[in-house]
Coordinates of C-alpha atoms and ligand atoms in Angstrom, one line a residue:
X1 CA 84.8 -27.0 -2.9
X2 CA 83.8 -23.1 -2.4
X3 CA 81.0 -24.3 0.4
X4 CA 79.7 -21.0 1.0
X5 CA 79.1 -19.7 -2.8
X6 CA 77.6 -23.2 -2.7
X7 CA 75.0 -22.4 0.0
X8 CA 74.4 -18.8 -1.3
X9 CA 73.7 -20.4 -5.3
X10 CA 70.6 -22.5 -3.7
X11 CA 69.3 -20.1 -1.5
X12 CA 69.8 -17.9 -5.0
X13 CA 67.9 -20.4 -6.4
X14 CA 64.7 -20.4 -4.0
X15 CA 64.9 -17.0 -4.6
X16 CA 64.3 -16.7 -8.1
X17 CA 62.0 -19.3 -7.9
X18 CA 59.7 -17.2 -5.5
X19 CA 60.2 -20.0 -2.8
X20 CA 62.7 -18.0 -0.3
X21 CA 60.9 -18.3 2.7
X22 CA 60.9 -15.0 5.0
X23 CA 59.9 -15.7 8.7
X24 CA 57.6 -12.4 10.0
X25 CA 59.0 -11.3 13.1
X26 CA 56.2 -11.1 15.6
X27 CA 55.2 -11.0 19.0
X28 CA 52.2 -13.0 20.4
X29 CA 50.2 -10.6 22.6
X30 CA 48.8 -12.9 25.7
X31 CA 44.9 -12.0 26.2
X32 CA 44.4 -10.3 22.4
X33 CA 44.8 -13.2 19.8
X34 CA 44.9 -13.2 17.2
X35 CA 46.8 -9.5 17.8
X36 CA 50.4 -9.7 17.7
X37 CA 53.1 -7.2 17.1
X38 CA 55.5 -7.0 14.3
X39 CA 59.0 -6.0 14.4
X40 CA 59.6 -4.6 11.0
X41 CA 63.2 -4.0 9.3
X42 CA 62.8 -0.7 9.0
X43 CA 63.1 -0.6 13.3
X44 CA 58.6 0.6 13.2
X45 CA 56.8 -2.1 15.3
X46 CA 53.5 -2.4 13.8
X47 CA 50.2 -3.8 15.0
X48 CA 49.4 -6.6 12.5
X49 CA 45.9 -9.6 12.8
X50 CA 47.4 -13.0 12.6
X51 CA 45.2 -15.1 9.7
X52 CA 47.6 -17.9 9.4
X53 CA 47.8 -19.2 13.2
X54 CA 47.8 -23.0 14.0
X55 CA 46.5 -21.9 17.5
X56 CA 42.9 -22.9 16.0
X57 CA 41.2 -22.6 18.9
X58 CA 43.5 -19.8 20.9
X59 CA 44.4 -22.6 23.8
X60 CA 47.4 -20.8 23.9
X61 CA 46.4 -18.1 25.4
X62 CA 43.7 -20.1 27.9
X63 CA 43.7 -19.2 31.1
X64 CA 43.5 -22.4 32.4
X65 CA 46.2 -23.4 30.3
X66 CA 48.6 -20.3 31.3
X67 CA 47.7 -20.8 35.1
X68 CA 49.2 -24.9 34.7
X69 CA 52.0 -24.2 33.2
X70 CA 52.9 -21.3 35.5
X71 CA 52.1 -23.5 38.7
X72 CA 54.1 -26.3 36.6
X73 CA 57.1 -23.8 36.5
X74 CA 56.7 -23.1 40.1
X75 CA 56.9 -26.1 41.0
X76 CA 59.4 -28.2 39.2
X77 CA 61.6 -25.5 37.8
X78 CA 62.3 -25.1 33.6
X79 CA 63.3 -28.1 32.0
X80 CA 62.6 -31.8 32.2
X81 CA 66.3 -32.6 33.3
X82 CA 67.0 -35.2 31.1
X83 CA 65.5 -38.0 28.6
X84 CA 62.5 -40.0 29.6
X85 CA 64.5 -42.9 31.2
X86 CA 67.4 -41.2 32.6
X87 CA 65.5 -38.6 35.5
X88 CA 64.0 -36.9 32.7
X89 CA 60.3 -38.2 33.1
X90 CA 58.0 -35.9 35.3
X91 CA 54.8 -37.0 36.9
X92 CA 53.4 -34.4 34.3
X93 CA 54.4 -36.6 31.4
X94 CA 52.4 -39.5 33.0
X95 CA 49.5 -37.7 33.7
X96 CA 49.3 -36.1 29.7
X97 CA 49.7 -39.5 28.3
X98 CA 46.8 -41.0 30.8
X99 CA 45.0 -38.2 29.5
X100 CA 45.7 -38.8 25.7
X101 CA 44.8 -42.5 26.3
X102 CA 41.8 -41.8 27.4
X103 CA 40.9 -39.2 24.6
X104 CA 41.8 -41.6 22.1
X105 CA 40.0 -44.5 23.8
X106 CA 43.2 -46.4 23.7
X107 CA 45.2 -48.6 26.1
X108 CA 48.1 -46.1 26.3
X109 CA 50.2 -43.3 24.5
X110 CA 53.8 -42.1 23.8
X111 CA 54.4 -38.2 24.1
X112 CA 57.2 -36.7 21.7
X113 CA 59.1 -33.5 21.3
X114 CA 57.0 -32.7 18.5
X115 CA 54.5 -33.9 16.1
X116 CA 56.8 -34.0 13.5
X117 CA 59.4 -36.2 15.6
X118 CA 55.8 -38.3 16.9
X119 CA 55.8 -39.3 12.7
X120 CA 58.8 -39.8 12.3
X121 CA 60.2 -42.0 14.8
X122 CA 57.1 -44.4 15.3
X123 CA 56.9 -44.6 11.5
X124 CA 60.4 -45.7 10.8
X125 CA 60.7 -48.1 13.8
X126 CA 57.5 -49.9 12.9
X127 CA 58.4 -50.2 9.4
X128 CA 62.1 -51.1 10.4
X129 CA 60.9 -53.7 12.9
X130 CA 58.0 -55.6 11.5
X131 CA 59.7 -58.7 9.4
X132 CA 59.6 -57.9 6.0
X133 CA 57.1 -54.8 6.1
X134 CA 55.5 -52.9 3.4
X135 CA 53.9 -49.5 3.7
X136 CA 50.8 -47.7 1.9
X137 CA 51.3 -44.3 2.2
X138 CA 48.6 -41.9 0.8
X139 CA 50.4 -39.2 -2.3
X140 CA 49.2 -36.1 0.0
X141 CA 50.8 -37.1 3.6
X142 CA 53.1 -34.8 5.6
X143 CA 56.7 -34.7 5.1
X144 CA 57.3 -36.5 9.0
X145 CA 55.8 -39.6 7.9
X146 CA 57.3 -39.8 4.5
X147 CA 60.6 -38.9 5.9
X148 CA 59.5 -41.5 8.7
X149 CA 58.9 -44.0 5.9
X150 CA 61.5 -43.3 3.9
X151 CA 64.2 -44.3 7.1
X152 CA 62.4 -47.2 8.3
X153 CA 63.8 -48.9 4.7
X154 CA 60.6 -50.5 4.3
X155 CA 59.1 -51.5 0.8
X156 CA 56.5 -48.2 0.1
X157 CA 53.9 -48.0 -2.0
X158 CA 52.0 -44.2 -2.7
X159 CA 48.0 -44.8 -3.2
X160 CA 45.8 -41.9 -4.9
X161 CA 45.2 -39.5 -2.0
X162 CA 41.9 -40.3 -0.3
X163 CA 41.1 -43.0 -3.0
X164 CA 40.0 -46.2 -1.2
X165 CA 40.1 -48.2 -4.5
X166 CA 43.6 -47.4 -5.5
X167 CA 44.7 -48.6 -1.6
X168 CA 42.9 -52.1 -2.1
X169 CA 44.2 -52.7 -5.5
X170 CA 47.9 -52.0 -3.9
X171 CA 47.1 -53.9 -0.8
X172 CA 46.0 -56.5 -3.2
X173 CA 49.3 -56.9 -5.1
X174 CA 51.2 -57.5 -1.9
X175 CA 51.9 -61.0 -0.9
X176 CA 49.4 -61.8 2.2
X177 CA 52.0 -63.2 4.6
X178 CA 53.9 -59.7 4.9
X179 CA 53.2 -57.5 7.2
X180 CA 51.8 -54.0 6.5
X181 CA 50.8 -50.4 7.5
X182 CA 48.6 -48.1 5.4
X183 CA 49.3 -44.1 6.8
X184 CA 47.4 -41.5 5.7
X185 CA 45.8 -38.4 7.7
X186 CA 42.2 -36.8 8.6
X187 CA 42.3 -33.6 7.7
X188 CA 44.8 -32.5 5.1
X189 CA 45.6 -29.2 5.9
X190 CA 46.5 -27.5 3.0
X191 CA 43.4 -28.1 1.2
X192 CA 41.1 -28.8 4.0
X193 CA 39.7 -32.4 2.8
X194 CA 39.0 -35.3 5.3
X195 CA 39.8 -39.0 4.6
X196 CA 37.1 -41.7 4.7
X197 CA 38.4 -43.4 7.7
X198 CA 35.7 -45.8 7.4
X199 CA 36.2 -47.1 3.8
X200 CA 40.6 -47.0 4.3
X201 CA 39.9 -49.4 7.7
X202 CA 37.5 -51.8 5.7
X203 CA 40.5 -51.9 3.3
X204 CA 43.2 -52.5 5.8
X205 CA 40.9 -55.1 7.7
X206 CA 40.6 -57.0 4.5
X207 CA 43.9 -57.4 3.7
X208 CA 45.4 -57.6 7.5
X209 CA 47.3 -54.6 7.2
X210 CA 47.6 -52.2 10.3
X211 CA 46.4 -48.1 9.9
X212 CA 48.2 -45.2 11.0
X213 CA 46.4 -42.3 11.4
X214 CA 48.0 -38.4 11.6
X215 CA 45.0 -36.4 13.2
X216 CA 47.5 -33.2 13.7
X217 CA 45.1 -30.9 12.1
X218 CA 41.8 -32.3 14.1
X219 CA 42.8 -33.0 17.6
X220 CA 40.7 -30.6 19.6
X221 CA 38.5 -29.2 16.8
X222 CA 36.6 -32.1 16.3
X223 CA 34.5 -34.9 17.7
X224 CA 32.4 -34.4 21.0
X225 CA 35.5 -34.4 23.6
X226 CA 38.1 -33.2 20.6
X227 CA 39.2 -36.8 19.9
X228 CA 39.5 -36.0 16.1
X229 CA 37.6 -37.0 13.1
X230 CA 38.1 -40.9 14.2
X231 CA 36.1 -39.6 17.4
X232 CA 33.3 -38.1 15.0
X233 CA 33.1 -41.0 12.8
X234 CA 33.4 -43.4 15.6
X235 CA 35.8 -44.8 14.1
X236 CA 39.0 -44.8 16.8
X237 CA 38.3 -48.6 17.8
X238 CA 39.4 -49.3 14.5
X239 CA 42.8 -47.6 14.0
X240 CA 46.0 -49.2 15.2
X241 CA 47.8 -45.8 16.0
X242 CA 46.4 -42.5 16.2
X243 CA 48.7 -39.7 15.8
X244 CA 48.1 -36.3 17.0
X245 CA 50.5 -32.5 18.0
X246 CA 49.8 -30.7 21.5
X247 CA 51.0 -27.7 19.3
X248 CA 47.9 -26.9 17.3
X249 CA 44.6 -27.0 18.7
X250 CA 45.8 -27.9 22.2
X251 CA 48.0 -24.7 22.0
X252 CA 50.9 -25.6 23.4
X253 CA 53.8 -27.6 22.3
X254 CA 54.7 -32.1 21.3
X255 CA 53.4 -34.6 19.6
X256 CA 51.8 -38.2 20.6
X257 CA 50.8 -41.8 19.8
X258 CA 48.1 -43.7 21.2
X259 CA 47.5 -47.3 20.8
X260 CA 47.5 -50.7 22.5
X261 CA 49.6 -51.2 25.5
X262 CA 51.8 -53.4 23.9
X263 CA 52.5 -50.8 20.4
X264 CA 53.1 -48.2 23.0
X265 CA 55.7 -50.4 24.9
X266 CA 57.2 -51.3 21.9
X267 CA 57.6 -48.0 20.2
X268 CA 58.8 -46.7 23.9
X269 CA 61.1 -49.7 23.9
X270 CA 62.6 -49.2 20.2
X271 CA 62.0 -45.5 19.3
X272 CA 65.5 -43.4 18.7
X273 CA 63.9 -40.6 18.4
X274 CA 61.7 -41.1 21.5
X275 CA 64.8 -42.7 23.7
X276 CA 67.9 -40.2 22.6
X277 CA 66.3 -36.9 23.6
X278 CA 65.5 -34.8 26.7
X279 CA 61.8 -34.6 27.2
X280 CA 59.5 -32.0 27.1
X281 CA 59.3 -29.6 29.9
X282 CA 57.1 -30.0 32.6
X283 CA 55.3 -26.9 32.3
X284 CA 54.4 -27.9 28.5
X285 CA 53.3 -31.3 29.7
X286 CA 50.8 -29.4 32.3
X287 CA 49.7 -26.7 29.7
X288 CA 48.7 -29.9 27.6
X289 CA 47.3 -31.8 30.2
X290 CA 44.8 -28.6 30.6
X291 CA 44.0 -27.5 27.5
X292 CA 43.5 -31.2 26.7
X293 CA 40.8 -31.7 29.6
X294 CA 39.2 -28.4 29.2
X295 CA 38.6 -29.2 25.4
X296 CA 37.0 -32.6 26.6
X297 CA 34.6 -30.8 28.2
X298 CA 33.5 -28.0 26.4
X299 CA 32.6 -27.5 23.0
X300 CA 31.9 -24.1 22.7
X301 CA 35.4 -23.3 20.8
X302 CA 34.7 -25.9 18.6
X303 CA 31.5 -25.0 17.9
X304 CA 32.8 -21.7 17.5
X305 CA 35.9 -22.6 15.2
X306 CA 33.4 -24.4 12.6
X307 CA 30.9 -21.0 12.6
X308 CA 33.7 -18.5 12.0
X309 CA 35.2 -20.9 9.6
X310 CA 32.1 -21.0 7.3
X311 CA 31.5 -17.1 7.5
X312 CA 35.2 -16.5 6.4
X313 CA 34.7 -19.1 3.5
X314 CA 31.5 -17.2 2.6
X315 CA 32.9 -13.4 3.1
X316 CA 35.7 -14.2 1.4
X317 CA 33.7 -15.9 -1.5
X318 CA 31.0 -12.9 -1.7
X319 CA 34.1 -10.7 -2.3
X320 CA 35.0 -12.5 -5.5
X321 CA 38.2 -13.9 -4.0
X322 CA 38.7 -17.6 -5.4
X323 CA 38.0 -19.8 -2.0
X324 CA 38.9 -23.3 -2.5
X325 CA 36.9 -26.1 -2.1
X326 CA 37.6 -27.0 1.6
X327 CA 35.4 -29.8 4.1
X328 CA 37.0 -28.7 7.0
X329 CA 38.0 -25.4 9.2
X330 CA 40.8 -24.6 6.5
X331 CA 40.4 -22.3 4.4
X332 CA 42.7 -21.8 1.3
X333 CA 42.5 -18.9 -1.4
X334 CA 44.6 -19.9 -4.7
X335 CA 46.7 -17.8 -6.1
X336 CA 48.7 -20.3 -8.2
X337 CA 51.9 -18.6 -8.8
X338 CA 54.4 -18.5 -6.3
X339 CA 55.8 -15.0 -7.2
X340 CA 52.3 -13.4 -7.0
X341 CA 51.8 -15.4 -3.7
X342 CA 54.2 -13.9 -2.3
X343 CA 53.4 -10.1 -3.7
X344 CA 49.8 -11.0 -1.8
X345 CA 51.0 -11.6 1.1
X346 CA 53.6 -8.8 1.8
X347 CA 51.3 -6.6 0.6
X348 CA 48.7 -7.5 2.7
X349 CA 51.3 -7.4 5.9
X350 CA 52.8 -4.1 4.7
X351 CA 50.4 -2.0 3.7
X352 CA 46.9 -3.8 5.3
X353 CA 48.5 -5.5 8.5
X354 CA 47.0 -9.1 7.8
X355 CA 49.9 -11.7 8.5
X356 CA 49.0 -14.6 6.0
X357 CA 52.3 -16.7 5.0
X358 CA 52.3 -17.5 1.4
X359 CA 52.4 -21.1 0.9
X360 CA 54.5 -22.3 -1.7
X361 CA 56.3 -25.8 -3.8
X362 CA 57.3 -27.9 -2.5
X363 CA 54.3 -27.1 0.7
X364 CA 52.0 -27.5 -2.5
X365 CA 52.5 -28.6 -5.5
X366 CA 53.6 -25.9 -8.3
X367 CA 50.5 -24.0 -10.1
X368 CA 48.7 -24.7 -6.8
X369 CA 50.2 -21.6 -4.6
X370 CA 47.8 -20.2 -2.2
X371 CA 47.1 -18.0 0.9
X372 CA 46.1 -20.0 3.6
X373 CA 43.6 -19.0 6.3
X374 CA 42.8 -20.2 9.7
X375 CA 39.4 -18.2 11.1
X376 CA 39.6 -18.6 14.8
X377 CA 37.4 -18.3 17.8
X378 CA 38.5 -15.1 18.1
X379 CA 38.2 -13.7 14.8
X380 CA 35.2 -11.4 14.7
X381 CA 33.3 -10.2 12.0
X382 CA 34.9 -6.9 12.0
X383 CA 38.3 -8.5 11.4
X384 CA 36.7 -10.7 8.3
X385 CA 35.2 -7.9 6.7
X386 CA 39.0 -5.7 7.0
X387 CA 40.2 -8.7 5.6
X388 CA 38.2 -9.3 2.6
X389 CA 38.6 -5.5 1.8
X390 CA 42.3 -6.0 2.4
X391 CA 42.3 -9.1 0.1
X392 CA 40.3 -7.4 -2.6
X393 CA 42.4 -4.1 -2.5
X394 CA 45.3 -6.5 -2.9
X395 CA 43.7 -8.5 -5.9
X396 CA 43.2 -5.5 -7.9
X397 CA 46.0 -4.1 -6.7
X398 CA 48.2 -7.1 -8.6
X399 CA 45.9 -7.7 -11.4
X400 CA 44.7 -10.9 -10.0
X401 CA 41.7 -12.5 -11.5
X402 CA 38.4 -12.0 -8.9
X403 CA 35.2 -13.9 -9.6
X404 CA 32.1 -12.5 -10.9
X405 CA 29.8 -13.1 -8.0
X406 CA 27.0 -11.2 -9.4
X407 CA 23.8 -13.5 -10.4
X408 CA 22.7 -12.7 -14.1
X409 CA 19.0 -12.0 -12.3
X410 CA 20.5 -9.3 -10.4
X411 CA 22.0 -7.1 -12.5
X412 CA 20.5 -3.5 -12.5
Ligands
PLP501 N1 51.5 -33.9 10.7 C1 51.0 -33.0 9.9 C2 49.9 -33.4 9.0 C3 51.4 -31.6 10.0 O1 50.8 -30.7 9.2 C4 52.4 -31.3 10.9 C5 52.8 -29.9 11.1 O2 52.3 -28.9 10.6 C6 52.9 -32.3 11.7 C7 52.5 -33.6 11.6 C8 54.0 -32.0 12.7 O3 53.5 -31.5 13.9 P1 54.3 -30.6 14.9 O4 54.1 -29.2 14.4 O5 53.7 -30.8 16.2 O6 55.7 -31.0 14.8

């Protein structure tokens, strides 16, 4: 086999298709999020405004947050030295999952590499270990979990995202003596809906099944100490596991599990991908532990996040740009073509210097290609307003329909 005109025919592929993904070579600047550098191809380093961030609240760039890591690094050195069990676990570690315990309102918790890896490995050993399991996995869940789902070998079944009635007709079809886990996430972050955690946990109750929950995308931003939308709903008593990253709102870097003492020990106990890898570094672990404990006690970025989040939706609409429907602090424009998507979005980095990444198949499905922004604390009004200029220079620009936003009544 030719391997490498192999390799170069796919990538060929994703090229025609529109679906090459191009990674924007920037620089964070520390103290002027969301500011960052960009190192352009042509050798020019341009000043760009990052739209597309995952650092929703700018924990990254926390003082608090920089100050424990540094002291971290002073104090231990760089890495963690090893995995978990063999010298690799650091007082750090013990103190972030303490901490995550408690913001959960759970017996214990498990930190990971990643969030992706958090998915992943507690999803395929619970399905591989429970006798016999079946899983209910909602159509819209993240690629760790299905992938998680997918190794664990369990029996899967895919209920209607967010559709309560679908999940209890499944769970109904399944014989009651097996055991079983229903996974699904709050926020969904590519359209910005929430689940009804409630109504899913009613279901699962009923029919005995365990609930996983993936709150990646509301860790930090929501509920009164940034315990997710469980914690708003006061609904965390009721979930088995509760997933969450320390790379989004917390700022930093890993992912997590909390639950019962005994899940933890088990997943501890059984995890691959918890056991065969180094751990995180020390530093990360104490960036975590601060940004984590800051967020518990102030809500002013989140109240913050949410304002900034509406005004973008708003400014954005007013400009005739087609905002889509979105419950939470996403906020997605459609395009719904992934060639034009991606038009948008260099054009708006080359010639307007808004980083937005395109988001494309198989992210979303095809027809439904968007631009997806993320207003942060530190997005003014200044920066919205460039930005919806930018966007509808951009629009016109590519003969991209805009909205009429004009009432009948007002017209002169
Ligand atoms: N779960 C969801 C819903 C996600 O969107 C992501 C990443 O974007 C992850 C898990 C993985 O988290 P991490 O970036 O910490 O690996």
């Amino acid at each position: 086999m030719n391997y490498e005109s192999f390799f170069q025919t796919k990538v060929d592929d994703l090229k025609r298709e529109g679906r090459y993904r191009v990674f924007a070579d920037l620089e964070r600047c520390a103290g002027q999020f969301p500011r960052a550098r960009r190192f352009r191809a042509d050798g020019r380093i341009q000043d760009v405004t990052v739209w597309c961030s995952n650092d929703y609240l700018g924990m990254g760039q926390h003082p608090a947050v920089l100050a424990a890591m540094t002291e971290a690094i002073e104090r231990c050195g760089a890495g963690a030295g090893g995995t978990r069990n063999i010298s690799g676990t650091n007082h750090y570690h013990v103190v972030l999952e303490r901490e995550l315990a408690d913001l959960h309102g759970k017996a214990a918790a498990l930190v990971f590499t990643s969030g992706y890896v958090s998915n992943q490995a507690t999803l395929s050993t619970l399905g591989r270990m429970l006798p016999n399991c079946v899983i209910f996995s909602d159509a819209l869940n993240h690629n760790s979990m299905i992938e998680g789902i997918r190794h664990s070998g369990a029996e899967k079944h895919i209920f209607r995202h967010n559709d309560v009635a679908h999940l209890d007709e499944l769970l109904g079809r399944a014989d009651p003596t097996r055991p079983k886990i229903v996974a699904f996430e709050s926020v969904y972050s590519m359209d910005g809906d929430i689940a009804p955690i409630g109504a899913i946990c009613d279901v699962a109750e009923r029919h005995g099944a365990l609930t996983y929950l993936d709150e990646v995308h509301a860790v930090g931003m929501y509920g009164p100490r940034g315990g997710g939308i469980a914690e708003r709903d006061r609904m965390m008593h009721r979930l088995t596991v509760i997933e969450g990253t320390l790379a989004k709102a917390f700022g930093v870097v890993g992912g997590y599990i909390a639950a019962s003492a005994a899940t933890i020990d088990f997943v501890r106990s059984f995890a691959p991908g918890f056991i065969f890898t180094s751990a995180m570094a020390p530093s990360v672990a104490a960036g975590a532990v601060a940004s984590i404990r800051h967020l518990k006690g102030s809500g002013i970025e989140r109240v913050r996040l949410h304002e900034r989040a509406q005004r973008l939706k708003r400014v954005l609409g007013e400009a005739g740009l087609p905002v889509m429907a979105s419950e939470s602090h996403i906020v997605p424009v459609k395009v719904g073509d992934a060639h034009f998507c991606k038009h948008a979005s260099d054009r708006l980095l080359d010639e307007h210097a808004i980083y937005v990444q395109p988001i494309n198949y198989p992210t979303v499905p095809r027809g439904e290609e968007r631009l997806r922004f993320t207003a942060t604390p530190f997005h003014s009004d200044e920066h919205m307003a460039a930005l919806a200029a930018a966007m509808t220079e951009t629009w016109k620009a590519l003969g991209l329909p805009l909205i009429s936003t004009r009432h009948p009544a007002a017209a002169e």
